[in-house]
PDB file of C-alpha atoms in Angstrom:
ATOM      1  CA  UNK A   1     -39.707  56.429  -9.077  1.00 40.00           C
ATOM      2  CA  UNK A   2     -41.658  54.270  -6.754  1.00 43.00           C
ATOM      3  CA  UNK A   3     -44.201  56.205  -4.676  1.00 45.00           C
ATOM      4  CA  UNK A   4     -44.456  54.621  -1.192  1.00 48.00           C
ATOM      5  CA  UNK A   5     -47.939  56.187  -0.647  1.00 51.00           C
ATOM      6  CA  UNK A   6     -49.366  54.484  -3.540  1.00 50.00           C
ATOM      7  CA  UNK A   7     -52.240  52.440  -2.306  1.00 53.00           C
ATOM      8  CA  UNK A   8     -51.575  49.232  -4.231  1.00 60.00           C
ATOM      9  CA  UNK A   9     -47.858  48.998  -3.263  1.00 67.00           C
ATOM     10  CA  UNK A  10     -46.836  45.748  -1.625  1.00 73.00           C
ATOM     11  CA  UNK A  11     -43.216  45.216  -0.349  1.00 78.00           C
ATOM     12  CA  UNK A  12     -41.435  42.221  -1.871  1.00 82.00           C
ATOM     13  CA  UNK A  13     -40.023  41.414   1.651  1.00 85.00           C
ATOM     14  CA  UNK A  14     -40.048  42.501   5.193  1.00 86.00           C
ATOM     15  CA  UNK A  15     -37.196  42.943   7.723  1.00 87.00           C
ATOM     16  CA  UNK A  16     -37.611  41.225  11.036  1.00 86.00           C
ATOM     17  CA  UNK A  17     -35.744  43.276  13.486  1.00 84.00           C
ATOM     18  CA  UNK A  18     -35.719  40.779  16.422  1.00 83.00           C
ATOM     19  CA  UNK A  19     -36.269  42.219  19.877  1.00 83.00           C
ATOM     20  CA  UNK A  20     -35.846  46.107  19.380  1.00 82.00           C
ATOM     21  CA  UNK A  21     -33.775  47.666  22.251  1.00 82.00           C
ATOM     22  CA  UNK A  22     -32.194  44.383  23.115  1.00 82.00           C
ATOM     23  CA  UNK A  23     -30.000  43.828  20.028  1.00 81.00           C
ATOM     24  CA  UNK A  24     -26.809  43.749  22.042  1.00 84.00           C
ATOM     25  CA  UNK A  25     -28.025  40.716  24.086  1.00 85.00           C
ATOM     26  CA  UNK A  26     -29.743  38.729  21.109  1.00 85.00           C
ATOM     27  CA  UNK A  27     -27.069  36.073  21.555  1.00 88.00           C
ATOM     28  CA  UNK A  28     -27.976  35.606  25.169  1.00 91.00           C
ATOM     29  CA  UNK A  29     -31.752  35.572  24.458  1.00 87.00           C
ATOM     30  CA  UNK A  30     -31.234  32.833  21.784  1.00 89.00           C
ATOM     31  CA  UNK A  31     -29.981  30.301  24.396  1.00 91.00           C
ATOM     32  CA  UNK A  32     -33.132  29.742  26.422  1.00 90.00           C
ATOM     33  CA  UNK A  33     -35.107  29.964  23.211  1.00 88.00           C
ATOM     34  CA  UNK A  34     -32.936  27.269  21.653  1.00 92.00           C
ATOM     35  CA  UNK A  35     -32.991  25.112  24.796  1.00 92.00           C
ATOM     36  CA  UNK A  36     -36.767  25.289  24.988  1.00 89.00           C
ATOM     37  CA  UNK A  37     -37.235  24.438  21.399  1.00 92.00           C
ATOM     38  CA  UNK A  38     -34.964  21.407  21.733  1.00 92.00           C
ATOM     39  CA  UNK A  39     -36.922  20.255  24.747  1.00 90.00           C
ATOM     40  CA  UNK A  40     -40.153  20.879  22.904  1.00 90.00           C
ATOM     41  CA  UNK A  41     -39.083  18.942  19.817  1.00 92.00           C
ATOM     42  CA  UNK A  42     -37.561  15.918  21.768  1.00 92.00           C
ATOM     43  CA  UNK A  43     -40.498  15.774  24.263  1.00 90.00           C
ATOM     44  CA  UNK A  44     -43.360  16.072  21.669  1.00 91.00           C
ATOM     45  CA  UNK A  45     -41.753  13.728  19.115  1.00 93.00           C
ATOM     46  CA  UNK A  46     -41.154  11.222  21.961  1.00 90.00           C
ATOM     47  CA  UNK A  47     -44.791  11.364  22.924  1.00 89.00           C
ATOM     48  CA  UNK A  48     -45.763  10.929  19.361  1.00 91.00           C
ATOM     49  CA  UNK A  49     -43.525   7.838  19.125  1.00 90.00           C
ATOM     50  CA  UNK A  50     -44.951   6.251  22.295  1.00 88.00           C
ATOM     51  CA  UNK A  51     -48.546   6.902  21.301  1.00 86.00           C
ATOM     52  CA  UNK A  52     -47.887   5.415  17.849  1.00 87.00           C
ATOM     53  CA  UNK A  53     -46.166   2.244  18.727  1.00 84.00           C
ATOM     54  CA  UNK A  54     -47.723   1.408  22.237  1.00 84.00           C
ATOM     55  CA  UNK A  55     -50.978  -0.445  21.833  1.00 81.00           C
ATOM     56  CA  UNK A  56     -51.979   0.358  25.382  1.00 81.00           C
ATOM     57  CA  UNK A  57     -52.025   4.132  24.429  1.00 81.00           C
ATOM     58  CA  UNK A  58     -54.373   3.686  21.440  1.00 79.00           C
ATOM     59  CA  UNK A  59     -57.198   5.352  23.308  1.00 80.00           C
ATOM     60  CA  UNK A  60     -59.097   8.752  22.797  1.00 78.00           C
ATOM     61  CA  UNK A  61     -57.219  10.461  25.682  1.00 79.00           C
ATOM     62  CA  UNK A  62     -53.852   9.765  24.095  1.00 83.00           C
ATOM     63  CA  UNK A  63     -55.065  10.571  20.605  1.00 83.00           C
ATOM     64  CA  UNK A  64     -55.976  13.991  21.826  1.00 83.00           C
ATOM     65  CA  UNK A  65     -52.575  14.227  23.389  1.00 87.00           C
ATOM     66  CA  UNK A  66     -50.958  13.164  20.027  1.00 88.00           C
ATOM     67  CA  UNK A  67     -52.872  15.980  18.469  1.00 86.00           C
ATOM     68  CA  UNK A  68     -51.676  18.473  20.969  1.00 88.00           C
ATOM     69  CA  UNK A  69     -48.038  17.357  20.451  1.00 90.00           C
ATOM     70  CA  UNK A  70     -48.277  17.707  16.671  1.00 90.00           C
ATOM     71  CA  UNK A  71     -49.823  21.077  17.115  1.00 90.00           C
ATOM     72  CA  UNK A  72     -47.076  22.167  19.417  1.00 89.00           C
ATOM     73  CA  UNK A  73     -44.370  20.952  16.965  1.00 91.00           C
ATOM     74  CA  UNK A  74     -45.749  22.890  14.115  1.00 90.00           C
ATOM     75  CA  UNK A  75     -46.536  25.948  16.196  1.00 86.00           C
ATOM     76  CA  UNK A  76     -42.986  26.449  17.616  1.00 87.00           C
ATOM     77  CA  UNK A  77     -41.245  25.228  14.454  1.00 90.00           C
ATOM     78  CA  UNK A  78     -42.917  27.987  12.441  1.00 89.00           C
ATOM     79  CA  UNK A  79     -41.362  30.815  14.429  1.00 88.00           C
ATOM     80  CA  UNK A  80     -38.330  29.643  16.497  1.00 89.00           C
ATOM     81  CA  UNK A  81     -35.958  28.628  13.632  1.00 91.00           C
ATOM     82  CA  UNK A  82     -36.345  32.075  11.890  1.00 90.00           C
ATOM     83  CA  UNK A  83     -35.887  33.759  15.289  1.00 89.00           C
ATOM     84  CA  UNK A  84     -32.620  31.888  15.838  1.00 90.00           C
ATOM     85  CA  UNK A  85     -31.442  32.896  12.308  1.00 91.00           C
ATOM     86  CA  UNK A  86     -32.080  36.483  13.400  1.00 88.00           C
ATOM     87  CA  UNK A  87     -30.181  36.078  16.697  1.00 89.00           C
ATOM     88  CA  UNK A  88     -27.287  34.055  15.422  1.00 90.00           C
ATOM     89  CA  UNK A  89     -26.865  34.801  11.716  1.00 87.00           C
ATOM     90  CA  UNK A  90     -28.516  38.245  11.314  1.00 86.00           C
ATOM     91  CA  UNK A  91     -30.806  36.801   8.619  1.00 87.00           C
ATOM     92  CA  UNK A  92     -33.645  39.275   9.128  1.00 87.00           C
ATOM     93  CA  UNK A  93     -35.271  39.458   5.641  1.00 89.00           C
ATOM     94  CA  UNK A  94     -38.409  37.411   5.028  1.00 88.00           C
ATOM     95  CA  UNK A  95     -40.425  37.570   1.746  1.00 89.00           C
ATOM     96  CA  UNK A  96     -44.030  38.710   1.629  1.00 87.00           C
ATOM     97  CA  UNK A  97     -45.241  35.336   0.785  1.00 88.00           C
ATOM     98  CA  UNK A  98     -43.213  33.598   3.499  1.00 88.00           C
ATOM     99  CA  UNK A  99     -44.552  36.117   5.942  1.00 88.00           C
ATOM    100  CA  UNK A 100     -48.127  35.271   4.980  1.00 88.00           C
ATOM    101  CA  UNK A 101     -47.469  31.560   5.340  1.00 89.00           C
ATOM    102  CA  UNK A 102     -45.806  32.090   8.841  1.00 89.00           C
ATOM    103  CA  UNK A 103     -48.914  34.145   9.951  1.00 87.00           C
ATOM    104  CA  UNK A 104     -51.251  31.393   8.639  1.00 88.00           C
ATOM    105  CA  UNK A 105     -49.335  28.617  10.675  1.00 88.00           C
ATOM    106  CA  UNK A 106     -48.990  30.676  13.899  1.00 86.00           C
ATOM    107  CA  UNK A 107     -52.607  31.740  14.133  1.00 82.00           C
ATOM    108  CA  UNK A 108     -54.092  28.501  12.750  1.00 84.00           C
ATOM    109  CA  UNK A 109     -52.173  26.157  15.112  1.00 86.00           C
ATOM    110  CA  UNK A 110     -52.566  28.415  18.117  1.00 81.00           C
ATOM    111  CA  UNK A 111     -56.238  28.136  17.567  1.00 78.00           C
ATOM    112  CA  UNK A 112     -55.988  24.376  17.012  1.00 81.00           C
ATOM    113  CA  UNK A 113     -54.201  24.021  20.381  1.00 84.00           C
ATOM    114  CA  UNK A 114     -56.974  25.851  22.093  1.00 79.00           C
ATOM    115  CA  UNK A 115     -59.571  23.559  20.429  1.00 78.00           C
ATOM    116  CA  UNK A 116     -57.560  20.419  21.384  1.00 82.00           C
ATOM    117  CA  UNK A 117     -57.339  21.512  25.037  1.00 83.00           C
ATOM    118  CA  UNK A 118     -61.148  21.980  24.985  1.00 80.00           C
ATOM    119  CA  UNK A 119     -61.538  18.397  23.558  1.00 78.00           C
ATOM    120  CA  UNK A 120     -59.336  16.967  26.259  1.00 82.00           C
ATOM    121  CA  UNK A 121     -61.468  18.636  28.953  1.00 83.00           C
ATOM    122  CA  UNK A 122     -64.591  17.188  27.454  1.00 79.00           C
ATOM    123  CA  UNK A 123     -62.795  13.805  27.316  1.00 80.00           C
ATOM    124  CA  UNK A 124     -61.919  14.019  31.037  1.00 80.00           C
ATOM    125  CA  UNK A 125     -65.506  15.076  31.867  1.00 81.00           C
ATOM    126  CA  UNK A 126     -67.037  12.000  30.081  1.00 78.00           C
ATOM    127  CA  UNK A 127     -64.356   9.716  31.555  1.00 79.00           C
ATOM    128  CA  UNK A 128     -65.028  10.901  35.177  1.00 81.00           C
ATOM    129  CA  UNK A 129     -68.676  11.764  35.223  1.00 81.00           C
ATOM    130  CA  UNK A 130     -69.827   8.863  32.936  1.00 77.00           C
ATOM    131  CA  UNK A 131     -67.125   6.178  33.362  1.00 78.00           C
ATOM    132  CA  UNK A 132     -69.465   3.147  32.341  1.00 74.00           C
ATOM    133  CA  UNK A 133     -70.274   4.958  29.167  1.00 74.00           C
ATOM    134  CA  UNK A 134     -66.922   6.402  28.216  1.00 72.00           C
ATOM    135  CA  UNK A 135     -65.876   3.667  25.908  1.00 69.00           C
ATOM    136  CA  UNK A 136     -69.257   3.889  24.002  1.00 70.00           C
ATOM    137  CA  UNK A 137     -69.381   7.694  23.822  1.00 67.00           C
ATOM    138  CA  UNK A 138     -65.695   8.261  22.849  1.00 64.00           C
ATOM    139  CA  UNK A 139     -64.769   5.455  20.469  1.00 67.00           C
ATOM    140  CA  UNK A 140     -61.658   5.016  18.401  1.00 63.00           C
ATOM    141  CA  UNK A 141     -63.257   4.165  15.072  1.00 56.00           C
ATOM    142  CA  UNK A 142     -59.048  33.145   7.087  1.00 35.00           C
ATOM    143  CA  UNK A 143     -60.566  35.526   5.296  1.00 33.00           C
ATOM    144  CA  UNK A 144     -57.719  37.157   3.512  1.00 42.00           C
ATOM    145  CA  UNK A 145     -57.603  41.061   3.129  1.00 65.00           C
ATOM    146  CA  UNK A 146     -54.728  42.762   1.295  1.00 60.00           C
ATOM    147  CA  UNK A 147     -53.574  45.945   2.874  1.00 68.00           C
ATOM    148  CA  UNK A 148     -51.719  48.875   1.195  1.00 70.00           C
ATOM    149  CA  UNK A 149     -48.148  49.193   2.635  1.00 71.00           C
ATOM    150  CA  UNK A 150     -46.489  52.521   2.849  1.00 72.00           C
ATOM    151  CA  UNK A 151     -44.612  52.644   6.118  1.00 69.00           C
ATOM    152  CA  UNK A 152     -41.524  50.663   5.212  1.00 72.00           C
ATOM    153  CA  UNK A 153     -40.938  47.014   5.505  1.00 74.00           C
ATOM    154  CA  UNK A 154     -39.246  46.588   9.014  1.00 78.00           C
ATOM    155  CA  UNK A 155     -41.336  44.483  11.408  1.00 75.00           C
ATOM    156  CA  UNK A 156     -40.290  44.991  15.078  1.00 73.00           C
ATOM    157  CA  UNK A 157     -40.699  41.441  15.948  1.00 72.00           C
ATOM    158  CA  UNK A 158     -39.047  37.837  15.674  1.00 72.00           C
ATOM    159  CA  UNK A 159     -41.882  36.442  13.558  1.00 68.00           C
ATOM    160  CA  UNK A 160     -44.786  37.620  11.363  1.00 75.00           C
ATOM    161  CA  UNK A 161     -47.361  38.514  13.918  1.00 71.00           C
ATOM    162  CA  UNK A 162     -50.712  39.546  12.472  1.00 69.00           C
ATOM    163  CA  UNK A 163     -50.998  42.895  14.206  1.00 71.00           C
ATOM    164  CA  UNK A 164     -47.296  43.714  13.696  1.00 74.00           C
ATOM    165  CA  UNK A 165     -47.727  43.237  10.033  1.00 76.00           C
ATOM    166  CA  UNK A 166     -51.029  45.208   9.889  1.00 76.00           C
ATOM    167  CA  UNK A 167     -49.473  48.161  11.570  1.00 74.00           C
ATOM    168  CA  UNK A 168     -47.162  48.609   8.775  1.00 76.00           C
ATOM    169  CA  UNK A 169     -50.009  49.411   6.517  1.00 77.00           C
ATOM    170  CA  UNK A 170     -51.152  53.021   5.695  1.00 76.00           C
ATOM    171  CA  UNK A 171     -54.769  51.719   5.406  1.00 71.00           C
ATOM    172  CA  UNK A 172     -57.480  51.406   8.064  1.00 73.00           C
ATOM    173  CA  UNK A 173     -56.590  48.422  10.181  1.00 72.00           C
ATOM    174  CA  UNK A 174     -59.538  48.747  12.611  1.00 71.00           C
ATOM    175  CA  UNK A 175     -61.187  45.838  10.830  1.00 69.00           C
ATOM    176  CA  UNK A 176     -58.070  43.713  11.322  1.00 71.00           C
ATOM    177  CA  UNK A 177     -58.030  44.545  15.097  1.00 71.00           C
ATOM    178  CA  UNK A 178     -61.730  43.804  15.538  1.00 71.00           C
ATOM    179  CA  UNK A 179     -61.444  40.672  13.385  1.00 66.00           C
ATOM    180  CA  UNK A 180     -58.531  39.323  15.491  1.00 70.00           C
ATOM    181  CA  UNK A 181     -60.269  40.295  18.754  1.00 70.00           C
ATOM    182  CA  UNK A 182     -63.489  38.554  17.645  1.00 70.00           C
ATOM    183  CA  UNK A 183     -61.695  35.447  16.510  1.00 67.00           C
ATOM    184  CA  UNK A 184     -59.817  35.159  19.785  1.00 69.00           C
ATOM    185  CA  UNK A 185     -62.794  35.751  21.965  1.00 71.00           C
ATOM    186  CA  UNK A 186     -65.047  33.387  19.865  1.00 70.00           C
ATOM    187  CA  UNK A 187     -62.436  30.608  19.710  1.00 68.00           C
ATOM    188  CA  UNK A 188     -60.664  31.129  22.933  1.00 71.00           C
ATOM    189  CA  UNK A 189     -63.720  32.272  24.834  1.00 75.00           C
ATOM    190  CA  UNK A 190     -65.863  29.333  23.693  1.00 77.00           C
ATOM    191  CA  UNK A 191     -63.121  26.799  24.394  1.00 77.00           C
ATOM    192  CA  UNK A 192     -62.595  28.369  27.944  1.00 80.00           C
ATOM    193  CA  UNK A 193     -66.389  28.315  28.541  1.00 83.00           C
ATOM    194  CA  UNK A 194     -66.422  24.578  27.573  1.00 82.00           C
ATOM    195  CA  UNK A 195     -63.331  23.880  29.787  1.00 81.00           C
ATOM    196  CA  UNK A 196     -65.005  25.683  32.775  1.00 82.00           C
ATOM    197  CA  UNK A 197     -68.219  23.903  32.476  1.00 85.00           C
ATOM    198  CA  UNK A 198     -66.500  20.541  32.084  1.00 83.00           C
ATOM    199  CA  UNK A 199     -64.354  21.038  35.232  1.00 81.00           C
ATOM    200  CA  UNK A 200     -67.288  22.414  37.190  1.00 83.00           C
ATOM    201  CA  UNK A 201     -69.098  19.064  36.420  1.00 84.00           C
ATOM    202  CA  UNK A 202     -65.985  17.009  37.207  1.00 81.00           C
ATOM    203  CA  UNK A 203     -65.618  18.901  40.572  1.00 80.00           C
ATOM    204  CA  UNK A 204     -69.221  18.190  41.407  1.00 82.00           C
ATOM    205  CA  UNK A 205     -68.847  14.499  40.453  1.00 81.00           C
ATOM    206  CA  UNK A 206     -65.455  14.136  42.489  1.00 78.00           C
ATOM    207  CA  UNK A 207     -66.792  15.768  45.604  1.00 78.00           C
ATOM    208  CA  UNK A 208     -69.760  13.344  45.568  1.00 79.00           C
ATOM    209  CA  UNK A 209     -67.431  10.441  45.638  1.00 74.00           C
ATOM    210  CA  UNK A 210     -67.418   8.604  49.059  1.00 74.00           C
ATOM    211  CA  UNK A 211     -63.876   7.227  48.885  1.00 76.00           C
ATOM    212  CA  UNK A 212     -60.992   9.529  49.571  1.00 78.00           C
ATOM    213  CA  UNK A 213     -58.813   7.472  47.299  1.00 78.00           C
ATOM    214  CA  UNK A 214     -61.254   7.716  44.369  1.00 74.00           C
ATOM    215  CA  UNK A 215     -61.336  11.430  44.893  1.00 76.00           C
ATOM    216  CA  UNK A 216     -57.514  11.624  44.833  1.00 77.00           C
ATOM    217  CA  UNK A 217     -57.235   9.509  41.714  1.00 73.00           C
ATOM    218  CA  UNK A 218     -59.852  11.609  39.839  1.00 73.00           C
ATOM    219  CA  UNK A 219     -58.031  14.912  40.840  1.00 74.00           C
ATOM    220  CA  UNK A 220     -54.747  13.383  39.783  1.00 72.00           C
ATOM    221  CA  UNK A 221     -56.009  12.570  36.310  1.00 70.00           C
ATOM    222  CA  UNK A 222     -56.933  16.215  35.756  1.00 75.00           C
ATOM    223  CA  UNK A 223     -53.835  17.815  37.140  1.00 75.00           C
ATOM    224  CA  UNK A 224     -51.819  17.511  34.002  1.00 72.00           C
ATOM    225  CA  UNK A 225     -54.552  19.005  31.818  1.00 76.00           C
ATOM    226  CA  UNK A 226     -55.026  21.919  34.097  1.00 79.00           C
ATOM    227  CA  UNK A 227     -51.361  22.648  34.066  1.00 77.00           C
ATOM    228  CA  UNK A 228     -51.386  22.518  30.171  1.00 77.00           C
ATOM    229  CA  UNK A 229     -54.356  24.979  30.269  1.00 79.00           C
ATOM    230  CA  UNK A 230     -52.390  27.429  32.535  1.00 80.00           C
ATOM    231  CA  UNK A 231     -49.328  27.180  30.329  1.00 77.00           C
ATOM    232  CA  UNK A 232     -51.252  27.804  27.205  1.00 77.00           C
ATOM    233  CA  UNK A 233     -53.629  30.581  28.145  1.00 77.00           C
ATOM    234  CA  UNK A 234     -51.766  32.700  30.576  1.00 77.00           C
ATOM    235  CA  UNK A 235     -49.078  34.141  28.251  1.00 75.00           C
ATOM    236  CA  UNK A 236     -51.443  33.916  25.288  1.00 72.00           C
ATOM    237  CA  UNK A 237     -53.933  36.223  26.793  1.00 74.00           C
ATOM    238  CA  UNK A 238     -51.321  38.692  28.079  1.00 75.00           C
ATOM    239  CA  UNK A 239     -49.708  38.908  24.742  1.00 70.00           C
ATOM    240  CA  UNK A 240     -53.026  39.241  22.959  1.00 69.00           C
ATOM    241  CA  UNK A 241     -54.741  41.953  25.087  1.00 70.00           C
ATOM    242  CA  UNK A 242     -51.514  43.865  25.858  1.00 69.00           C
ATOM    243  CA  UNK A 243     -50.782  44.192  22.135  1.00 62.00           C
ATOM    244  CA  UNK A 244     -54.226  45.810  21.491  1.00 62.00           C
ATOM    245  CA  UNK A 245     -55.030  47.685  24.785  1.00 64.00           C
ATOM    246  CA  UNK A 246     -51.540  48.140  26.305  1.00 59.00           C
ATOM    247  CA  UNK A 247     -50.795  51.121  24.223  1.00 55.00           C
ATOM    248  CA  UNK A 248     -47.292  52.668  25.010  1.00 62.00           C
ATOM    249  CA  UNK A 249     -47.291  51.586  28.662  1.00 71.00           C
ATOM    250  CA  UNK A 250     -45.614  48.161  27.974  1.00 72.00           C
ATOM    251  CA  UNK A 251     -42.167  48.260  26.239  1.00 76.00           C
ATOM    252  CA  UNK A 252     -42.144  46.650  22.827  1.00 75.00           C
ATOM    253  CA  UNK A 253     -39.478  44.185  23.939  1.00 78.00           C
ATOM    254  CA  UNK A 254     -41.812  42.932  26.594  1.00 77.00           C
ATOM    255  CA  UNK A 255     -44.417  42.281  23.963  1.00 74.00           C
ATOM    256  CA  UNK A 256     -42.051  40.390  21.795  1.00 79.00           C
ATOM    257  CA  UNK A 257     -40.520  38.211  24.592  1.00 81.00           C
ATOM    258  CA  UNK A 258     -43.963  37.165  25.886  1.00 78.00           C
ATOM    259  CA  UNK A 259     -45.281  36.561  22.398  1.00 77.00           C
ATOM    260  CA  UNK A 260     -42.414  34.142  21.863  1.00 80.00           C
ATOM    261  CA  UNK A 261     -42.871  32.589  25.343  1.00 79.00           C
ATOM    262  CA  UNK A 262     -46.417  31.833  24.661  1.00 75.00           C
ATOM    263  CA  UNK A 263     -45.475  29.955  21.460  1.00 77.00           C
ATOM    264  CA  UNK A 264     -42.597  28.151  23.252  1.00 82.00           C
ATOM    265  CA  UNK A 265     -43.927  27.532  26.781  1.00 81.00           C
ATOM    266  CA  UNK A 266     -46.708  25.079  25.989  1.00 80.00           C
ATOM    267  CA  UNK A 267     -44.725  22.853  23.443  1.00 82.00           C
ATOM    268  CA  UNK A 268     -41.873  22.724  26.074  1.00 83.00           C
ATOM    269  CA  UNK A 269     -43.935  21.923  29.079  1.00 81.00           C
ATOM    270  CA  UNK A 270     -46.754  19.754  27.694  1.00 80.00           C
ATOM    271  CA  UNK A 271     -44.657  16.621  27.172  1.00 82.00           C
ATOM    272  CA  UNK A 272     -42.936  17.088  30.526  1.00 79.00           C
ATOM    273  CA  UNK A 273     -46.262  17.587  32.402  1.00 78.00           C
ATOM    274  CA  UNK A 274     -47.907  14.698  30.711  1.00 77.00           C
ATOM    275  CA  UNK A 275     -44.978  12.530  30.939  1.00 76.00           C
ATOM    276  CA  UNK A 276     -44.673  13.119  34.693  1.00 74.00           C
ATOM    277  CA  UNK A 277     -48.302  13.001  35.676  1.00 72.00           C
ATOM    278  CA  UNK A 278     -49.768  10.394  33.362  1.00 74.00           C
ATOM    279  CA  UNK A 279     -48.757   7.009  34.900  1.00 75.00           C
ATOM    280  CA  UNK A 280     -49.381   5.002  31.685  1.00 78.00           C
ATOM    281  CA  UNK A 281     -46.973   7.180  29.618  1.00 80.00           C
ATOM    282  CA  UNK A 282     -44.562   7.160  32.474  1.00 79.00           C
ATOM    283  CA  UNK A 283     -44.688   3.291  32.736  1.00 81.00           C
ATOM    284  CA  UNK A 284     -44.195   3.011  28.894  1.00 82.00           C
ATOM    285  CA  UNK A 285     -41.089   5.292  29.018  1.00 79.00           C
ATOM    286  CA  UNK A 286     -39.667   3.176  31.957  1.00 80.00           C
ATOM    287  CA  UNK A 287     -40.409  -0.026  30.108  1.00 81.00           C
ATOM    288  CA  UNK A 288     -38.586   1.220  26.974  1.00 78.00           C
ATOM    289  CA  UNK A 289     -35.586   2.524  28.756  1.00 78.00           C
ATOM    290  CA  UNK A 290     -35.307  -0.673  30.990  1.00 79.00           C
ATOM    291  CA  UNK A 291     -36.247  -3.044  28.213  1.00 72.00           C
ATOM    292  CA  UNK A 292     -38.814  -4.720  30.363  1.00 62.00           C
ATOM    293  CA  UNK A 293     -42.232  -5.814  29.120  1.00 56.00           C
ATOM    294  CA  UNK A 294     -43.639  -6.545  32.545  1.00 54.00           C
ATOM    295  CA  UNK A 295     -44.862  -3.196  33.576  1.00 48.00           C
ATOM    296  CA  UNK A 296     -48.565  -2.690  33.433  1.00 49.00           C
ATOM    297  CA  UNK A 297     -50.731   0.287  34.312  1.00 47.00           C
ATOM    298  CA  UNK A 298     -54.303   1.160  34.360  1.00 48.00           C
ATOM    299  CA  UNK A 299     -55.683   4.664  33.759  1.00 47.00           C
ATOM    300  CA  UNK A 300     -59.124   6.134  33.567  1.00 45.00           C
TER     301      UNK A 300
END
């Protein structure tokens, strides 16, 4: 007879329960998830296509944008298809190894997105504060810990979140909580520090410009990136800190919805924001749709 309190017991699979308490409306929840996923895939794949085949977009700013799009595609594709299988087909089982792989992709690529946003902030800082040196400065050329599991194998989530899996363990997960907190603060905190410093310097440089048109153009080039930062960090920080410090004051369904939104919102909004706010990308789309080759644009 298998003893569940045996310290070296590892389940062969987990059961993802979806959104506990909202099982009756799983089908309705799936529609906005599916719609956002389709928009994210079409928008980001479209951006990758444009940046790959348009010579005018072969510049550092757009290379960073391509990295952001690729990160977004992997990040939402690692969670949303499984969530839709739960909502539509009731396929809730996930193997132990698949769960580990999913956690790896989710946390690796969310960290990568934060790093790419930091690089994009530094890119805009150099472009605006040192425009004459921009082309010369920016040129074109997890420690694994196995935990004993003795609290069943049902994960109250739509994907394998690190802390959700750790809470099934009968071992001490304080190290996991501290590790997750330190990684988030070191990676996210450092990136936010660099972003803040970059935009502080940008603001000082823009305010010192004598021309109102030049100030307007400089602010416009940063608007899309600021929107991407807001879309990425707002739900991410709410999900992260509420999961660790919210206790029982926030319903589990709220945790799960926000956790999925923070994986879906940036991939959905980034191609829309950059496609609308970046004139060169907008002109490329218009040229492709209209079949014209006469549209030219200039960007910082």
